[in-house]
JSON list of C-alpha atoms in Angstrom, two decimals:
[
{"chain": "R", "resi": 245, "resn": "ASP", "atom": "CA", "xyz": [191.80, 137.04, -54.27]},
{"chain": "R", "resi": 246, "resn": "PRO", "atom": "CA", "xyz": [195.10, 138.83, -54.97]},
{"chain": "R", "resi": 247, "resn": "SER", "atom": "CA", "xyz": [196.98, 136.07, -53.13]},
{"chain": "R", "resi": 248, "resn": "ARG", "atom": "CA", "xyz": [196.16, 133.79, -55.93]},
{"chain": "R", "resi": 249, "resn": "ARG", "atom": "CA", "xyz": [198.28, 135.75, -58.38]},
{"chain": "R", "resi": 250, "resn": "ASP", "atom": "CA", "xyz": [201.03, 133.69, -60.10]},
{"chain": "R", "resi": 251, "resn": "LYS", "atom": "CA", "xyz": [204.28, 134.87, -58.48]},
{"chain": "R", "resi": 252, "resn": "ASN", "atom": "CA", "xyz": [206.36, 133.53, -61.37]},
{"chain": "R", "resi": 253, "resn": "ARG", "atom": "CA", "xyz": [204.52, 135.50, -63.95]},
{"chain": "R", "resi": 254, "resn": "VAL", "atom": "CA", "xyz": [203.56, 139.16, -64.46]},
{"chain": "R", "resi": 255, "resn": "THR", "atom": "CA", "xyz": [199.93, 139.63, -65.62]},
{"chain": "R", "resi": 256, "resn": "VAL", "atom": "CA", "xyz": [199.06, 142.98, -67.38]},
{"chain": "R", "resi": 257, "resn": "VAL", "atom": "CA", "xyz": [195.31, 143.62, -67.25]},
{"chain": "R", "resi": 258, "resn": "VAL", "atom": "CA", "xyz": [193.43, 145.85, -69.83]},
{"chain": "R", "resi": 259, "resn": "VAL", "atom": "CA", "xyz": [189.67, 146.37, -69.14]},
{"chain": "R", "resi": 260, "resn": "SER", "atom": "CA", "xyz": [188.29, 148.73, -71.68]},
{"chain": "R", "resi": 261, "resn": "ARG", "atom": "CA", "xyz": [186.02, 149.30, -74.57]},
{"chain": "R", "resi": 262, "resn": "LEU", "atom": "CA", "xyz": [188.20, 148.15, -77.56]},
{"chain": "R", "resi": 263, "resn": "VAL", "atom": "CA", "xyz": [187.79, 151.28, -79.67]},
{"chain": "R", "resi": 264, "resn": "TYR", "atom": "CA", "xyz": [190.25, 153.72, -81.27]},
{"chain": "R", "resi": 265, "resn": "ARG", "atom": "CA", "xyz": [189.77, 156.38, -78.59]},
{"chain": "R", "resi": 266, "resn": "LYS", "atom": "CA", "xyz": [190.90, 153.87, -75.93]},
{"chain": "R", "resi": 267, "resn": "GLY", "atom": "CA", "xyz": [194.21, 153.39, -77.72]},
{"chain": "R", "resi": 268, "resn": "VAL", "atom": "CA", "xyz": [193.73, 149.83, -79.04]},
{"chain": "R", "resi": 269, "resn": "ASP", "atom": "CA", "xyz": [196.14, 150.67, -81.94]},
{"chain": "R", "resi": 270, "resn": "LEU", "atom": "CA", "xyz": [198.86, 151.38, -79.21]},
{"chain": "R", "resi": 271, "resn": "LEU", "atom": "CA", "xyz": [198.06, 148.03, -77.58]},
{"chain": "R", "resi": 272, "resn": "VAL", "atom": "CA", "xyz": [198.43, 146.27, -80.85]},
{"chain": "R", "resi": 273, "resn": "GLY", "atom": "CA", "xyz": [201.87, 147.85, -81.18]},
{"chain": "R", "resi": 274, "resn": "ILE", "atom": "CA", "xyz": [203.23, 147.16, -77.76]},
{"chain": "R", "resi": 275, "resn": "ILE", "atom": "CA", "xyz": [202.11, 143.76, -76.84]},
{"chain": "R", "resi": 276, "resn": "PRO", "atom": "CA", "xyz": [204.51, 141.85, -79.22]},
{"chain": "R", "resi": 277, "resn": "PRO", "atom": "CA", "xyz": [207.64, 143.61, -78.19]},
{"chain": "R", "resi": 278, "resn": "ILE", "atom": "CA", "xyz": [206.76, 143.33, -74.51]},
{"chain": "R", "resi": 279, "resn": "CYS", "atom": "CA", "xyz": [206.18, 139.67, -74.86]},
{"chain": "R", "resi": 280, "resn": "LYS", "atom": "CA", "xyz": [209.44, 139.10, -76.80]},
{"chain": "R", "resi": 281, "resn": "ALA", "atom": "CA", "xyz": [211.48, 141.14, -74.23]},
{"chain": "R", "resi": 282, "resn": "PHE", "atom": "CA", "xyz": [209.77, 139.80, -71.18]},
{"chain": "R", "resi": 283, "resn": "PRO", "atom": "CA", "xyz": [208.90, 136.02, -71.49]},
{"chain": "R", "resi": 284, "resn": "GLN", "atom": "CA", "xyz": [207.20, 136.02, -67.88]},
{"chain": "R", "resi": 285, "resn": "VAL", "atom": "CA", "xyz": [204.54, 138.69, -68.97]},
{"chain": "R", "resi": 286, "resn": "ASP", "atom": "CA", "xyz": [201.06, 137.72, -69.98]},
{"chain": "R", "resi": 287, "resn": "PHE", "atom": "CA", "xyz": [198.01, 139.80, -70.84]},
{"chain": "R", "resi": 288, "resn": "ILE", "atom": "CA", "xyz": [194.35, 139.66, -69.95]},
{"chain": "R", "resi": 289, "resn": "ILE", "atom": "CA", "xyz": [192.13, 141.83, -72.04]},
{"chain": "R", "resi": 290, "resn": "GLY", "atom": "CA", "xyz": [188.53, 142.35, -71.07]},
{"chain": "R", "resi": 291, "resn": "GLY", "atom": "CA", "xyz": [186.22, 144.36, -73.30]},
{"chain": "R", "resi": 292, "resn": "ASP", "atom": "CA", "xyz": [184.62, 144.48, -76.62]},
{"chain": "R", "resi": 293, "resn": "GLY", "atom": "CA", "xyz": [184.37, 146.86, -79.50]},
{"chain": "R", "resi": 294, "resn": "ASN", "atom": "CA", "xyz": [185.21, 147.49, -83.17]},
{"chain": "R", "resi": 295, "resn": "LYS", "atom": "CA", "xyz": [188.98, 147.30, -82.71]},
{"chain": "R", "resi": 296, "resn": "LYS", "atom": "CA", "xyz": [188.93, 143.86, -81.01]},
{"chain": "R", "resi": 297, "resn": "LEU", "atom": "CA", "xyz": [189.63, 142.21, -84.30]},
{"chain": "R", "resi": 298, "resn": "SER", "atom": "CA", "xyz": [192.88, 144.11, -84.64]},
{"chain": "R", "resi": 299, "resn": "LEU", "atom": "CA", "xyz": [193.99, 142.64, -81.33]},
{"chain": "R", "resi": 300, "resn": "GLU", "atom": "CA", "xyz": [192.93, 139.14, -82.29]},
{"chain": "R", "resi": 301, "resn": "GLU", "atom": "CA", "xyz": [194.72, 139.35, -85.60]},
{"chain": "R", "resi": 302, "resn": "MET", "atom": "CA", "xyz": [197.88, 140.68, -83.85]},
{"chain": "R", "resi": 303, "resn": "VAL", "atom": "CA", "xyz": [197.78, 137.70, -81.40]},
{"chain": "R", "resi": 304, "resn": "GLU", "atom": "CA", "xyz": [197.26, 135.19, -84.34]},
{"chain": "R", "resi": 305, "resn": "ARG", "atom": "CA", "xyz": [200.01, 136.73, -86.51]},
{"chain": "R", "resi": 306, "resn": "GLU", "atom": "CA", "xyz": [202.57, 136.88, -83.58]},
{"chain": "R", "resi": 307, "resn": "ARG", "atom": "CA", "xyz": [201.45, 133.51, -82.17]},
{"chain": "R", "resi": 308, "resn": "LEU", "atom": "CA", "xyz": [200.75, 134.86, -78.71]},
{"chain": "R", "resi": 309, "resn": "GLN", "atom": "CA", "xyz": [197.68, 132.73, -77.99]},
{"chain": "R", "resi": 310, "resn": "ASP", "atom": "CA", "xyz": [199.37, 131.25, -74.80]},
{"chain": "R", "resi": 311, "resn": "ARG", "atom": "CA", "xyz": [200.26, 134.93, -73.60]},
{"chain": "R", "resi": 312, "resn": "VAL", "atom": "CA", "xyz": [197.12, 136.98, -74.37]},
{"chain": "R", "resi": 313, "resn": "LYS", "atom": "CA", "xyz": [193.75, 135.95, -73.05]},
{"chain": "R", "resi": 314, "resn": "PHE", "atom": "CA", "xyz": [190.52, 137.62, -74.28]},
{"chain": "R", "resi": 315, "resn": "LEU", "atom": "CA", "xyz": [187.58, 137.72, -71.87]},
{"chain": "R", "resi": 316, "resn": "GLY", "atom": "CA", "xyz": [185.11, 139.74, -74.07]},
{"chain": "R", "resi": 317, "resn": "PHE", "atom": "CA", "xyz": [182.69, 142.02, -72.41]},
{"chain": "R", "resi": 318, "resn": "VAL", "atom": "CA", "xyz": [183.22, 142.22, -68.65]},
{"chain": "R", "resi": 319, "resn": "PRO", "atom": "CA", "xyz": [180.02, 143.33, -66.70]},
{"chain": "R", "resi": 320, "resn": "HIS", "atom": "CA", "xyz": [181.01, 146.14, -64.16]},
{"chain": "R", "resi": 321, "resn": "ARG", "atom": "CA", "xyz": [180.07, 143.79, -61.28]},
{"chain": "R", "resi": 322, "resn": "SER", "atom": "CA", "xyz": [182.83, 141.41, -62.46]},
{"chain": "R", "resi": 323, "resn": "VAL", "atom": "CA", "xyz": [185.66, 143.98, -63.11]},
{"chain": "R", "resi": 324, "resn": "ARG", "atom": "CA", "xyz": [187.25, 143.56, -59.66]},
{"chain": "R", "resi": 325, "resn": "ASP", "atom": "CA", "xyz": [187.37, 139.78, -60.21]},
{"chain": "R", "resi": 326, "resn": "VAL", "atom": "CA", "xyz": [189.36, 140.43, -63.34]},
{"chain": "R", "resi": 327, "resn": "LEU", "atom": "CA", "xyz": [191.57, 143.15, -61.89]},
{"chain": "R", "resi": 328, "resn": "VAL", "atom": "CA", "xyz": [192.75, 141.02, -58.95]},
{"chain": "R", "resi": 329, "resn": "CYS", "atom": "CA", "xyz": [194.13, 138.47, -61.26]},
{"chain": "R", "resi": 330, "resn": "GLY", "atom": "CA", "xyz": [196.81, 140.98, -62.45]},
{"chain": "R", "resi": 331, "resn": "HIS", "atom": "CA", "xyz": [199.78, 142.90, -61.29]},
{"chain": "R", "resi": 332, "resn": "VAL", "atom": "CA", "xyz": [199.66, 145.79, -63.71]},
{"chain": "R", "resi": 333, "resn": "PHE", "atom": "CA", "xyz": [196.81, 147.73, -65.17]},
{"chain": "R", "resi": 334, "resn": "LEU", "atom": "CA", "xyz": [197.40, 149.22, -68.46]},
{"chain": "R", "resi": 335, "resn": "ASN", "atom": "CA", "xyz": [195.45, 152.18, -69.78]},
{"chain": "R", "resi": 336, "resn": "CYS", "atom": "CA", "xyz": [196.23, 153.37, -73.43]},
{"chain": "R", "resi": 337, "resn": "SER", "atom": "CA", "xyz": [193.52, 155.97, -73.79]},
{"chain": "R", "resi": 338, "resn": "LEU", "atom": "CA", "xyz": [194.25, 158.72, -76.33]},
{"chain": "R", "resi": 339, "resn": "THR", "atom": "CA", "xyz": [191.91, 161.10, -74.59]},
{"chain": "R", "resi": 340, "resn": "GLU", "atom": "CA", "xyz": [190.35, 160.96, -71.09]},
{"chain": "R", "resi": 341, "resn": "SER", "atom": "CA", "xyz": [188.95, 163.46, -68.67]},
{"chain": "R", "resi": 342, "resn": "PHE", "atom": "CA", "xyz": [188.93, 161.28, -65.55]},
{"chain": "R", "resi": 343, "resn": "CYS", "atom": "CA", "xyz": [189.64, 157.57, -65.76]},
{"chain": "R", "resi": 344, "resn": "ILE", "atom": "CA", "xyz": [187.59, 155.64, -63.10]},
{"chain": "R", "resi": 345, "resn": "ALA", "atom": "CA", "xyz": [189.21, 152.41, -64.37]},
{"chain": "R", "resi": 346, "resn": "ILE", "atom": "CA", "xyz": [192.66, 153.41, -63.07]},
{"chain": "R", "resi": 347, "resn": "LEU", "atom": "CA", "xyz": [191.18, 154.26, -59.67]},
{"chain": "R", "resi": 348, "resn": "GLU", "atom": "CA", "xyz": [189.49, 150.81, -59.52]},
{"chain": "R", "resi": 349, "resn": "ALA", "atom": "CA", "xyz": [192.78, 149.10, -60.61]},
{"chain": "R", "resi": 350, "resn": "ALA", "atom": "CA", "xyz": [194.77, 150.95, -57.89]},
{"chain": "R", "resi": 351, "resn": "SER", "atom": "CA", "xyz": [192.16, 150.02, -55.35]},
{"chain": "R", "resi": 352, "resn": "ALA", "atom": "CA", "xyz": [192.51, 146.41, -56.28]},
{"chain": "R", "resi": 353, "resn": "GLY", "atom": "CA", "xyz": [196.27, 146.57, -55.67]},
{"chain": "R", "resi": 354, "resn": "LEU", "atom": "CA", "xyz": [197.54, 146.88, -59.18]},
{"chain": "R", "resi": 355, "resn": "MET", "atom": "CA", "xyz": [200.37, 149.21, -60.38]},
{"chain": "R", "resi": 356, "resn": "VAL", "atom": "CA", "xyz": [198.87, 151.45, -63.05]},
{"chain": "R", "resi": 357, "resn": "VAL", "atom": "CA", "xyz": [200.69, 152.30, -66.34]},
{"chain": "R", "resi": 358, "resn": "SER", "atom": "CA", "xyz": [198.78, 154.86, -68.39]},
{"chain": "R", "resi": 359, "resn": "THR", "atom": "CA", "xyz": [199.00, 157.35, -71.32]},
{"chain": "R", "resi": 360, "resn": "ASN", "atom": "CA", "xyz": [199.64, 160.88, -70.00]},
{"chain": "R", "resi": 361, "resn": "VAL", "atom": "CA", "xyz": [196.43, 162.46, -71.32]},
{"chain": "R", "resi": 362, "resn": "GLY", "atom": "CA", "xyz": [193.65, 164.71, -70.07]},
{"chain": "R", "resi": 363, "resn": "GLY", "atom": "CA", "xyz": [193.09, 164.59, -66.32]},
{"chain": "R", "resi": 364, "resn": "ILE", "atom": "CA", "xyz": [194.74, 161.23, -65.79]},
{"chain": "R", "resi": 365, "resn": "PRO", "atom": "CA", "xyz": [197.90, 162.70, -64.12]},
{"chain": "R", "resi": 366, "resn": "GLU", "atom": "CA", "xyz": [195.59, 164.03, -61.47]},
{"chain": "R", "resi": 367, "resn": "VAL", "atom": "CA", "xyz": [193.87, 160.81, -60.54]},
{"chain": "R", "resi": 368, "resn": "LEU", "atom": "CA", "xyz": [196.54, 159.00, -58.62]},
{"chain": "R", "resi": 369, "resn": "PRO", "atom": "CA", "xyz": [199.68, 160.01, -56.73]},
{"chain": "R", "resi": 370, "resn": "PRO", "atom": "CA", "xyz": [203.05, 159.49, -58.62]},
{"chain": "R", "resi": 371, "resn": "ASP", "atom": "CA", "xyz": [203.97, 156.44, -56.63]},
{"chain": "R", "resi": 372, "resn": "MET", "atom": "CA", "xyz": [200.89, 154.52, -57.85]},
{"chain": "R", "resi": 373, "resn": "ILE", "atom": "CA", "xyz": [201.07, 155.33, -61.52]},
{"chain": "R", "resi": 374, "resn": "HIS", "atom": "CA", "xyz": [203.56, 155.45, -64.40]},
{"chain": "R", "resi": 375, "resn": "LEU", "atom": "CA", "xyz": [202.67, 157.81, -67.21]},
{"chain": "R", "resi": 376, "resn": "ALA", "atom": "CA", "xyz": [203.77, 157.69, -70.75]},
{"chain": "R", "resi": 377, "resn": "ASP", "atom": "CA", "xyz": [203.00, 159.85, -73.77]},
{"chain": "R", "resi": 378, "resn": "PRO", "atom": "CA", "xyz": [200.89, 158.16, -76.37]}
]
């Protein structure tokens, strides 16, 4: 239920396979400065993969355990339940032909921030997505 979102916090949601192609190294690099610059921002990360350890090590090193929550693998039937907990959906893919995840996030009422790669710019209208070069 989107009405249960904390109005005093901004929650960024990432639901993805945690692998190189999905831009996990970009996530590792951007979470600490975002948390430092915006103390009201938290992250929920759903997914699993061989890059999860890099994220966990970063959270430990930067002492962000109270700001970054790991859910592990999220079955598709549960993705909407995760999405509606957030305000922003973050997609860091390095390559993508068509990203269903950003469509699902926008349908759940989240603002989408994504890398400007592949077919992503064609998925949502400009007022629903903010694109950035990887």
